[in-house]
PDB file of C-alpha atoms and ligand atoms in Angstrom:
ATOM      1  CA  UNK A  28     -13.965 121.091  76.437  1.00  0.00           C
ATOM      2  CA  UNK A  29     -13.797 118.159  74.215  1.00  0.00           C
ATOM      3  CA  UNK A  30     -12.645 114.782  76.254  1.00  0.00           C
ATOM      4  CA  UNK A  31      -9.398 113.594  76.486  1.00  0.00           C
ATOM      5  CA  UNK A  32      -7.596 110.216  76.281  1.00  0.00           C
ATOM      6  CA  UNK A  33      -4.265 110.992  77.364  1.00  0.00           C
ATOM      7  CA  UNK A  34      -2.092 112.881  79.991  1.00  0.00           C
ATOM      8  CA  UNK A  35      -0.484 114.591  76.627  1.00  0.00           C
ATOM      9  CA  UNK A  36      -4.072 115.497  75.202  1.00  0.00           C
ATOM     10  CA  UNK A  37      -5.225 116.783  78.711  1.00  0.00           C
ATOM     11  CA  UNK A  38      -2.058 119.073  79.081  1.00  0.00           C
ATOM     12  CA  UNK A  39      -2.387 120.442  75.525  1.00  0.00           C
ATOM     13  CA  UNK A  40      -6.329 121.214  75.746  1.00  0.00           C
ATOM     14  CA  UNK A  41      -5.503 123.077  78.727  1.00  0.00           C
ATOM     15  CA  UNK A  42      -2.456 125.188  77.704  1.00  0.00           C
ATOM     16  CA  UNK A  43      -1.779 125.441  74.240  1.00  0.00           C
ATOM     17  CA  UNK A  44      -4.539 124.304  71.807  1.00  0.00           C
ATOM     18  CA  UNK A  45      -3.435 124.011  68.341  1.00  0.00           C
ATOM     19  CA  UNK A  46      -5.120 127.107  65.870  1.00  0.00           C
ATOM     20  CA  UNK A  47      -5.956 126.305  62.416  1.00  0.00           C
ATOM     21  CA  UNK A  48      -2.318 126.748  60.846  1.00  0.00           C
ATOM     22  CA  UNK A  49      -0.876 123.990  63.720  1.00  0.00           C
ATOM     23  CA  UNK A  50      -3.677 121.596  62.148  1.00  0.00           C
ATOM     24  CA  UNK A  51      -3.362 122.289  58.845  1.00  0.00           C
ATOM     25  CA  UNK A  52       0.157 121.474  59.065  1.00  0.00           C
ATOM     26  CA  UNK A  53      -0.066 118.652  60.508  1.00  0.00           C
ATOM     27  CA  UNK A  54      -2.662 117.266  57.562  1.00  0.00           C
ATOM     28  CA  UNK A  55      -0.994 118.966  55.042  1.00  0.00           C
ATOM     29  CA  UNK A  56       2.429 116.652  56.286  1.00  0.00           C
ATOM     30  CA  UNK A  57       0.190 113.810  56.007  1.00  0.00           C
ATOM     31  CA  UNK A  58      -1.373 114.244  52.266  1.00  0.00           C
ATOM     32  CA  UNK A  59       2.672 114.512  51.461  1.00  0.00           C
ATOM     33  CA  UNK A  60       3.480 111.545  52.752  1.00  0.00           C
ATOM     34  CA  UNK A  61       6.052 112.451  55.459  1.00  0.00           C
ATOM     35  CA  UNK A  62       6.427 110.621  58.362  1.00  0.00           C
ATOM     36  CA  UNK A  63       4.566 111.011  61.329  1.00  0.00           C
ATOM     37  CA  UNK A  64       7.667 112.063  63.878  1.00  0.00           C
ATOM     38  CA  UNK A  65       6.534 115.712  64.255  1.00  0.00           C
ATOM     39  CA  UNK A  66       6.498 116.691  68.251  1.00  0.00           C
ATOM     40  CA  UNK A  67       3.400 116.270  70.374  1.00  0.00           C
ATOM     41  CA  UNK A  68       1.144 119.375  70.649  1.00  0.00           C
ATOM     42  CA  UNK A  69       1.742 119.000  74.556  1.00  0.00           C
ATOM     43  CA  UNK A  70       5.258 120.152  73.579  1.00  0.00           C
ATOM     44  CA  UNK A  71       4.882 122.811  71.471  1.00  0.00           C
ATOM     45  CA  UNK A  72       3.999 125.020  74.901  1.00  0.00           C
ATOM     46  CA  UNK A  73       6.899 123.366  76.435  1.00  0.00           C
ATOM     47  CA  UNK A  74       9.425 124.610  73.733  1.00  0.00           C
ATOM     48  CA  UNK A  75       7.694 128.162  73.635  1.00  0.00           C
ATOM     49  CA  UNK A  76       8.074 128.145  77.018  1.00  0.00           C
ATOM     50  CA  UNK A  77      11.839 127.472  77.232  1.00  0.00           C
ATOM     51  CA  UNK A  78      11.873 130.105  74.685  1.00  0.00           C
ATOM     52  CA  UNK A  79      10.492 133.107  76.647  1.00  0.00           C
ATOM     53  CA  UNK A  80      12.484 132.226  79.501  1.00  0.00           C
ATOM     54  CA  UNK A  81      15.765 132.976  77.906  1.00  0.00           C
ATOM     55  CA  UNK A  82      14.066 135.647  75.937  1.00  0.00           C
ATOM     56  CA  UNK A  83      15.299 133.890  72.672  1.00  0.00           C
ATOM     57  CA  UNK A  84      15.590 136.703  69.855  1.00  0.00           C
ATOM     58  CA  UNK A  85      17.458 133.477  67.661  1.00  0.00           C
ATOM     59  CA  UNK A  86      17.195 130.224  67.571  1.00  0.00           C
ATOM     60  CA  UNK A  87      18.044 127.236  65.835  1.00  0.00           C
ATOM     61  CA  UNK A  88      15.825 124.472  65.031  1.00  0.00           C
ATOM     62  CA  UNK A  89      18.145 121.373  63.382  1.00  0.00           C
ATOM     63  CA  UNK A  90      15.129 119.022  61.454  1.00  0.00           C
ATOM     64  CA  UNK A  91      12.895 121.305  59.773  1.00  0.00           C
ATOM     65  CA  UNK A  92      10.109 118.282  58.675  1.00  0.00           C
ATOM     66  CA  UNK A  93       6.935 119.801  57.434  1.00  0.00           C
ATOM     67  CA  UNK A  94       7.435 123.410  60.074  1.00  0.00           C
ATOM     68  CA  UNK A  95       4.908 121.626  62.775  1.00  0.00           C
ATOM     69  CA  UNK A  96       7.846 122.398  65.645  1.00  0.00           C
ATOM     70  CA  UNK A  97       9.254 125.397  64.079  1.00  0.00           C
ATOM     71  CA  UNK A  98       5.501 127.332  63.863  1.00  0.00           C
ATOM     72  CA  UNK A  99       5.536 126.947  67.711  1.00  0.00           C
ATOM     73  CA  UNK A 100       9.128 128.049  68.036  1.00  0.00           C
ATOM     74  CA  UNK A 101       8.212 130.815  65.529  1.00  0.00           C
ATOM     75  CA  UNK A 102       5.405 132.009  67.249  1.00  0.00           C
ATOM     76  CA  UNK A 103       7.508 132.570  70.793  1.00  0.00           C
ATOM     77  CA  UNK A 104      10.169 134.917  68.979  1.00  0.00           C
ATOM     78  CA  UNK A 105       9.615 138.973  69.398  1.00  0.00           C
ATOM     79  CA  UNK A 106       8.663 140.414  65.978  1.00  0.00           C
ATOM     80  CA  UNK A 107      12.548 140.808  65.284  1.00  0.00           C
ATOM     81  CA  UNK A 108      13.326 137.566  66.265  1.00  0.00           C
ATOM     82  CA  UNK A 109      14.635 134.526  63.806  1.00  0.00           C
ATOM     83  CA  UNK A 110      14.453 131.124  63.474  1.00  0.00           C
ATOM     84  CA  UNK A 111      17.122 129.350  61.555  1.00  0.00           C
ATOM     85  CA  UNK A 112      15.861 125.799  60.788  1.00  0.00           C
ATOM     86  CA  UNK A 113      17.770 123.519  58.756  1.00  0.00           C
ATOM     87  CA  UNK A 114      16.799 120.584  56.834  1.00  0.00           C
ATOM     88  CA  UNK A 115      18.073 118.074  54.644  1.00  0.00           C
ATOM     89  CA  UNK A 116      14.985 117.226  52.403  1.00  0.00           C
ATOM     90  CA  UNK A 117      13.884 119.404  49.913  1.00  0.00           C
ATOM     91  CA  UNK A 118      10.131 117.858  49.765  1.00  0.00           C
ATOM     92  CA  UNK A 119       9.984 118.096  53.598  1.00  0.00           C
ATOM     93  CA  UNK A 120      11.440 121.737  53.450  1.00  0.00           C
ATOM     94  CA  UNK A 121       8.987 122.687  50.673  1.00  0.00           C
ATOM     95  CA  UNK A 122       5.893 121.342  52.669  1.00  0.00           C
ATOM     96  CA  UNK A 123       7.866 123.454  55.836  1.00  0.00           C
ATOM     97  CA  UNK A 124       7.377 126.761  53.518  1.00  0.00           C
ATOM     98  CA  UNK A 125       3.955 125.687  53.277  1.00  0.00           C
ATOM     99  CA  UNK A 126       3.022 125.774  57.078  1.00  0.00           C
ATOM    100  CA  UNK A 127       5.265 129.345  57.662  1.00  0.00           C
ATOM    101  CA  UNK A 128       2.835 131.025  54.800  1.00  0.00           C
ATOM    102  CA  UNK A 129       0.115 129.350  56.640  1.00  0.00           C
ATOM    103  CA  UNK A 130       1.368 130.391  59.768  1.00  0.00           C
ATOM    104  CA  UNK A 131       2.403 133.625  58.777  1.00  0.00           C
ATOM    105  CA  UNK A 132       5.602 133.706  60.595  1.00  0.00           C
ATOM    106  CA  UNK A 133       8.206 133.452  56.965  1.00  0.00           C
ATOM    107  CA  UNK A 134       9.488 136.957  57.753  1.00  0.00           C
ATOM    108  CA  UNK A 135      10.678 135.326  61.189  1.00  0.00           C
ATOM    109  CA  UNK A 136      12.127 132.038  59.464  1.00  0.00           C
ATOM    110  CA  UNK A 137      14.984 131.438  57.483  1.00  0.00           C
ATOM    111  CA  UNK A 138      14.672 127.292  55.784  1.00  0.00           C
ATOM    112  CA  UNK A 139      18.667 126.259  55.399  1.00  0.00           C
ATOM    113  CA  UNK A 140      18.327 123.221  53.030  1.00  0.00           C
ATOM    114  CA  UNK A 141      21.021 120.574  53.023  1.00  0.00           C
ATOM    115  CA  UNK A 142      22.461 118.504  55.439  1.00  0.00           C
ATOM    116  CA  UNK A 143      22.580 120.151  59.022  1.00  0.00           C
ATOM    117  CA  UNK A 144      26.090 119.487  59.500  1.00  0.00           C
ATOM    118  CA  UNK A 145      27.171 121.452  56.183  1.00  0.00           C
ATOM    119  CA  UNK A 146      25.457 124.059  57.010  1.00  0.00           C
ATOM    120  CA  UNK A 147      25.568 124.542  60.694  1.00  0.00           C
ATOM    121  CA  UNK A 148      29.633 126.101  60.510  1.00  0.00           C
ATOM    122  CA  UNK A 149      28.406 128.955  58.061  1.00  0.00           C
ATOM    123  CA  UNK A 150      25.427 129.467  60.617  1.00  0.00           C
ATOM    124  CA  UNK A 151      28.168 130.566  63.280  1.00  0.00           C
ATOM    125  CA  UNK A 152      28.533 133.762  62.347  1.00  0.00           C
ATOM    126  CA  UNK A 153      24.733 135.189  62.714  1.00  0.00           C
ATOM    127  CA  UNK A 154      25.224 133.989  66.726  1.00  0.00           C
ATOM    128  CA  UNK A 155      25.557 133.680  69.747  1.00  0.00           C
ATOM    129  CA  UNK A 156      22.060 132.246  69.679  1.00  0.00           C
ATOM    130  CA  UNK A 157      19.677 131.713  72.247  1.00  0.00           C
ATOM    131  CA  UNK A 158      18.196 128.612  71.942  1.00  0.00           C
ATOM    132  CA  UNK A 159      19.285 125.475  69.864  1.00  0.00           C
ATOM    133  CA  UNK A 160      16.125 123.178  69.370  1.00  0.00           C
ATOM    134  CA  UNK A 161      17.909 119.084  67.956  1.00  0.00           C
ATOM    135  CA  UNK A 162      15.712 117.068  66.609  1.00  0.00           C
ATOM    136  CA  UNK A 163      17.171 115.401  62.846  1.00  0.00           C
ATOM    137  CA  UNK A 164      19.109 112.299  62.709  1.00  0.00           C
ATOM    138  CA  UNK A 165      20.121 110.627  66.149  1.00  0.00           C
ATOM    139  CA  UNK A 166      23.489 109.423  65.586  1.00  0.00           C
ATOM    140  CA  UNK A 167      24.388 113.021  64.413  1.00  0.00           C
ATOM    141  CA  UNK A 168      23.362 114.364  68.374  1.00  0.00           C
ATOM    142  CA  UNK A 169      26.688 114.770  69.936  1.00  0.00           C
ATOM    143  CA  UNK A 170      28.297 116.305  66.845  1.00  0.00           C
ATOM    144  CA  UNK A 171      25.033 119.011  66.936  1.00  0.00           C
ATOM    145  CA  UNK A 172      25.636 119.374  70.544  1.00  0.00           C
ATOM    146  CA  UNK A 173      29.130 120.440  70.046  1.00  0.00           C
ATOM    147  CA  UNK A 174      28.363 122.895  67.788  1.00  0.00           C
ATOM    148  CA  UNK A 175      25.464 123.918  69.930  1.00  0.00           C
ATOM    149  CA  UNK A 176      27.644 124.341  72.870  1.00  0.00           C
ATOM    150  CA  UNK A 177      30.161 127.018  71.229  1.00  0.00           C
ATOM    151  CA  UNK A 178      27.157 128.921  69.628  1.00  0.00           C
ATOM    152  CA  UNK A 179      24.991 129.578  72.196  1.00  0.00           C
ATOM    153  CA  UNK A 180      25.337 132.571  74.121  1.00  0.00           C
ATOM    154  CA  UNK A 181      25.848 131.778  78.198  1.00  0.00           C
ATOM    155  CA  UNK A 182      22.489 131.498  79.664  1.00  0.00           C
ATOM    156  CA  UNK A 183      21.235 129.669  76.320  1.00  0.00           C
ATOM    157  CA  UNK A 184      19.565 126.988  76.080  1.00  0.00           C
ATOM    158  CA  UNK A 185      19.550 123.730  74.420  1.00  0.00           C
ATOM    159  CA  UNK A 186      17.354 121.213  73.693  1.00  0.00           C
ATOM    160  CA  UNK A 187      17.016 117.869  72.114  1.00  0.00           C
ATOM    161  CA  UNK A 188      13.913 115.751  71.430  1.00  0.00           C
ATOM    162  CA  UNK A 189      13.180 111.752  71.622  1.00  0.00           C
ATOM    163  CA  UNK A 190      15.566 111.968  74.486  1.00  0.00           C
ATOM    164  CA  UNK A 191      13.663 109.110  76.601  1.00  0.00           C
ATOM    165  CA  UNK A 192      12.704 107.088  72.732  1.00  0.00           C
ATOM    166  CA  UNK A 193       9.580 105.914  74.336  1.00  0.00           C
ATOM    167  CA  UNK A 194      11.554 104.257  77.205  1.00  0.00           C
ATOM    168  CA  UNK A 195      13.693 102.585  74.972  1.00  0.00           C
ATOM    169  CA  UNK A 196      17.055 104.020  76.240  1.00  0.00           C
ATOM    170  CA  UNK A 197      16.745 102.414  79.232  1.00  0.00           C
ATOM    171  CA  UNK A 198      17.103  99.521  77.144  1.00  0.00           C
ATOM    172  CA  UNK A 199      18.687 100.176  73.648  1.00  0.00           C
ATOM    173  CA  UNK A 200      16.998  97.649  71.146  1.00  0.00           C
ATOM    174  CA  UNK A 201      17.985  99.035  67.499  1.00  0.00           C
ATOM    175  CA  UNK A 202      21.241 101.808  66.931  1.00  0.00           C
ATOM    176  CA  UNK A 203      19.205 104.805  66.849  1.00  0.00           C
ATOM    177  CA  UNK A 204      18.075 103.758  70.579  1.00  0.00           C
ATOM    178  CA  UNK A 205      21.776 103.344  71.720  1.00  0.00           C
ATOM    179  CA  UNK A 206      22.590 106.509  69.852  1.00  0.00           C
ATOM    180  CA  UNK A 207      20.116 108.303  71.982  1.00  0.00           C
ATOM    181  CA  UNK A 208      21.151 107.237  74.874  1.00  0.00           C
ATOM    182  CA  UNK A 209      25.055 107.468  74.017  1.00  0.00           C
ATOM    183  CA  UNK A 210      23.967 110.812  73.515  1.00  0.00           C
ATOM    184  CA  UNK A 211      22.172 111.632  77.297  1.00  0.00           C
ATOM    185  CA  UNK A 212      25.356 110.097  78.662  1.00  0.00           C
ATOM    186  CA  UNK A 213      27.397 113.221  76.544  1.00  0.00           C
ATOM    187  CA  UNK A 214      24.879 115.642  77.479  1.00  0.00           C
ATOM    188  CA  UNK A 215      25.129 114.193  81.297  1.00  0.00           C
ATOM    189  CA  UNK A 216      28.826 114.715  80.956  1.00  0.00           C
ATOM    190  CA  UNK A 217      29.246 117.934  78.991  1.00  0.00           C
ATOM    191  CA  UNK A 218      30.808 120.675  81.943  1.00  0.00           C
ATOM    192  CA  UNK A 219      29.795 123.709  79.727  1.00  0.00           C
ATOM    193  CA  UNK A 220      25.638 122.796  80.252  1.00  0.00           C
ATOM    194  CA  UNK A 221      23.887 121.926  83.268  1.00  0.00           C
ATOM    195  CA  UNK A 222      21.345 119.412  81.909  1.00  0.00           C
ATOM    196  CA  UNK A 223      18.479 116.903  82.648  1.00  0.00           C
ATOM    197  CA  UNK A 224      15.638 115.100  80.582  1.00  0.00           C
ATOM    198  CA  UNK A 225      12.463 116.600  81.226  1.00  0.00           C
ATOM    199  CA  UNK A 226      10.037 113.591  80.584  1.00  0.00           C
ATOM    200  CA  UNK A 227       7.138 114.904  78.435  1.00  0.00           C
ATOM    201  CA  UNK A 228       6.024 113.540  75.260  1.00  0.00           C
ATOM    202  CA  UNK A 229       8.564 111.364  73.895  1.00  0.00           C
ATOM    203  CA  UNK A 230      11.675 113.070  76.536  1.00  0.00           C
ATOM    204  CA  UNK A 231      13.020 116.583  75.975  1.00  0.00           C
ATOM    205  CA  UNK A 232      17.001 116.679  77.139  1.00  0.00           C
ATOM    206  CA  UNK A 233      17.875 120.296  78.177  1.00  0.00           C
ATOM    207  CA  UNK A 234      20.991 121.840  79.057  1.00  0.00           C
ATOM    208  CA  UNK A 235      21.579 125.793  79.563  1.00  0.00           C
ATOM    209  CA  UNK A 236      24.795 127.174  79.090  1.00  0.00           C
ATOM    210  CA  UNK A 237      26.608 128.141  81.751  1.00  0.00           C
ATOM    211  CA  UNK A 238      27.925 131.579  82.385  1.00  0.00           C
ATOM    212  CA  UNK A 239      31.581 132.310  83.209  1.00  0.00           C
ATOM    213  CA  UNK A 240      30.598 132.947  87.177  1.00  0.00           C
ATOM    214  CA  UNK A 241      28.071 130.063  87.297  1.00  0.00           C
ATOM    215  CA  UNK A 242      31.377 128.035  86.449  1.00  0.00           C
ATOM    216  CA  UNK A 243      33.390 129.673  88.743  1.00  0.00           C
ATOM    217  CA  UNK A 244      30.891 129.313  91.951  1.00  0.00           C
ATOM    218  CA  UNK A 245      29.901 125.799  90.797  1.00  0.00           C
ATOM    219  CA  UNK A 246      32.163 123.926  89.100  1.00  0.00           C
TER     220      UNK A 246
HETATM  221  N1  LIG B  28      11.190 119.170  64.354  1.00  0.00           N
HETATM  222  C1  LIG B  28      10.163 118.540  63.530  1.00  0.00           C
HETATM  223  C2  LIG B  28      10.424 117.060  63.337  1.00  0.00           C
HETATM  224  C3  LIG B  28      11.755 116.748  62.706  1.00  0.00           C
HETATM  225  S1  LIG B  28      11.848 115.076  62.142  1.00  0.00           S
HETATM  226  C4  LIG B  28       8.817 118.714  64.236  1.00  0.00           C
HETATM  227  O1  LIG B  28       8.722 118.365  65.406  1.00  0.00           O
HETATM  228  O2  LIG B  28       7.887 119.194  63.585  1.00  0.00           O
HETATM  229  C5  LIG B  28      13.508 114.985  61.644  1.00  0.00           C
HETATM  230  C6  LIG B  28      13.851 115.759  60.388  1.00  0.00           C
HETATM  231  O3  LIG B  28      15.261 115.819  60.302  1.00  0.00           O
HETATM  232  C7  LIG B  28      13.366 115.104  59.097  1.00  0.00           C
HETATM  233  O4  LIG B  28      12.630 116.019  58.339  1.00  0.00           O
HETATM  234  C8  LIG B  28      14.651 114.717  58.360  1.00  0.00           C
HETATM  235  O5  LIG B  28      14.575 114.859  56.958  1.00  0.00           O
HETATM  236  C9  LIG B  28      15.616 115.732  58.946  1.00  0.00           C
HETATM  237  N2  LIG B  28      17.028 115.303  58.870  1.00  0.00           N
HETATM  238  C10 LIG B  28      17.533 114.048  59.009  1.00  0.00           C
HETATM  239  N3  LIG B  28      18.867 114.069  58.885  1.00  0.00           N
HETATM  240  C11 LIG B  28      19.216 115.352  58.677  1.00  0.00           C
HETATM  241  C12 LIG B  28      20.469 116.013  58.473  1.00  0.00           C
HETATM  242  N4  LIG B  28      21.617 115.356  58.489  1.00  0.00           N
HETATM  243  N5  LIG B  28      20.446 117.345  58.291  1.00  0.00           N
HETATM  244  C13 LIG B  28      19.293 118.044  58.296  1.00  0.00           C
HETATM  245  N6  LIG B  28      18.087 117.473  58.490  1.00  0.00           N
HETATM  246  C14 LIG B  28      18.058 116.148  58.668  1.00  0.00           C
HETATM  247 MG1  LIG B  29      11.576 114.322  67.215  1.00  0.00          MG
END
């Protein structure tokens, strides 16, 4: 086992080391020039994880970049399964087809390019889904949540990333910061989900739905 610097580098040696395709991707984002935002391998497990648990047949991943998050979400689907992951740059969804070839997981993943919130009304219709994995522009979280909360089946789950921006939301310093946190305070309010902030990587806020009795017992 090669050494490790970091609590995130320890976790993901242990329990999910990246394969060739995860790599690839991830250098492949790099020679095009997109930014380096992708999630943490540490996470990847995390979100496969959350996955299985609600045995997600569909979910829907809202900021495609170059396919680095969707490959692990991809990869936790049964062979029918699909991922619906939408993205408003064409260069960053053409680098994203790259890494599903790679990956071989395109007959799992459907690439919806435009902007999320376009889109995301016409998505309705192939629900309820299991999952809903945020992770595009902050100040467009609560409007993503919303629509996340009507199309996800009870017992779904939902998740959002850069929840804890490095700390910064204790602490907003530029708008995307108090977004974030504007956001937490939502998802912290929001009687449909019961939620928390798991804090891994850069924060992952989740919320599952709850079911008609859940709401009943436990308002
Ligand atoms: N989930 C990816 C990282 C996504 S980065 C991973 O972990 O691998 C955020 C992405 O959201 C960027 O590619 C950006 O182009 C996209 N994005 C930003 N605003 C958007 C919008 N309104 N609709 C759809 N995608 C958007
Ligand atoms: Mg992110």
């Amino acid at each position: 086992m090669t050494p490790t610097e970091n609590t995130g580098d320890y976790i993901s040696s242990l329990f999910g080391p990246e394969d060739e395709a995860l790599r690839q991707s991830r250098a492949e984002a790099q020679r095009a020039g997109l930014p380096d935002i992708a999630i943490d391998p540490a996470e990847g497990p995390l979100l496969q994880i959350l996955a299985r648990m609600v045995n997600a047949q569909k979910i829907v991943e809202i900021g495609t970049l170059g396919g680095y998050s969707g490959v692990w979400l991809a990869r936790a689907l049964p062979e029918n399964g699909r991922l619906y992951t939408l993205e408003a740059s064409p260069k960053h969804a053409s680098v994203a087809r790259t890494t599903f070839e790679r990956a071989k997981v395109t007959d799992r993943v459907t690439i919806i390019e435009g902007p999320a919130l376009d889109n995301l009304p016409s998505l309705l219709p192939q629900g309820p889904f299991d999952m809903v994995f945020i992770d595009a522009d902050k100040p467009s979280y609560p409007a993503y949540l919303t629509w996340a909360c009507e199309a996800l089946r009870p017992g779904g789950i939902v998740a959002a990333h850069n929840a804890l921006r490095g700390g910064r939301v204790l602490r907003p310093e530029t708008e995307t910061d108090r977004a974030m946190a504007e956001f937490n305070q939502l998802l912290a309010q929001e009687p449909r989900l019961q939620s928390t902030i798991i804090d891994m990587g850069d924060g992952l806020a989740v919320g599952v739905k709850k079911t008609a009795n859940h709401s009943r017992a436990n308002p």
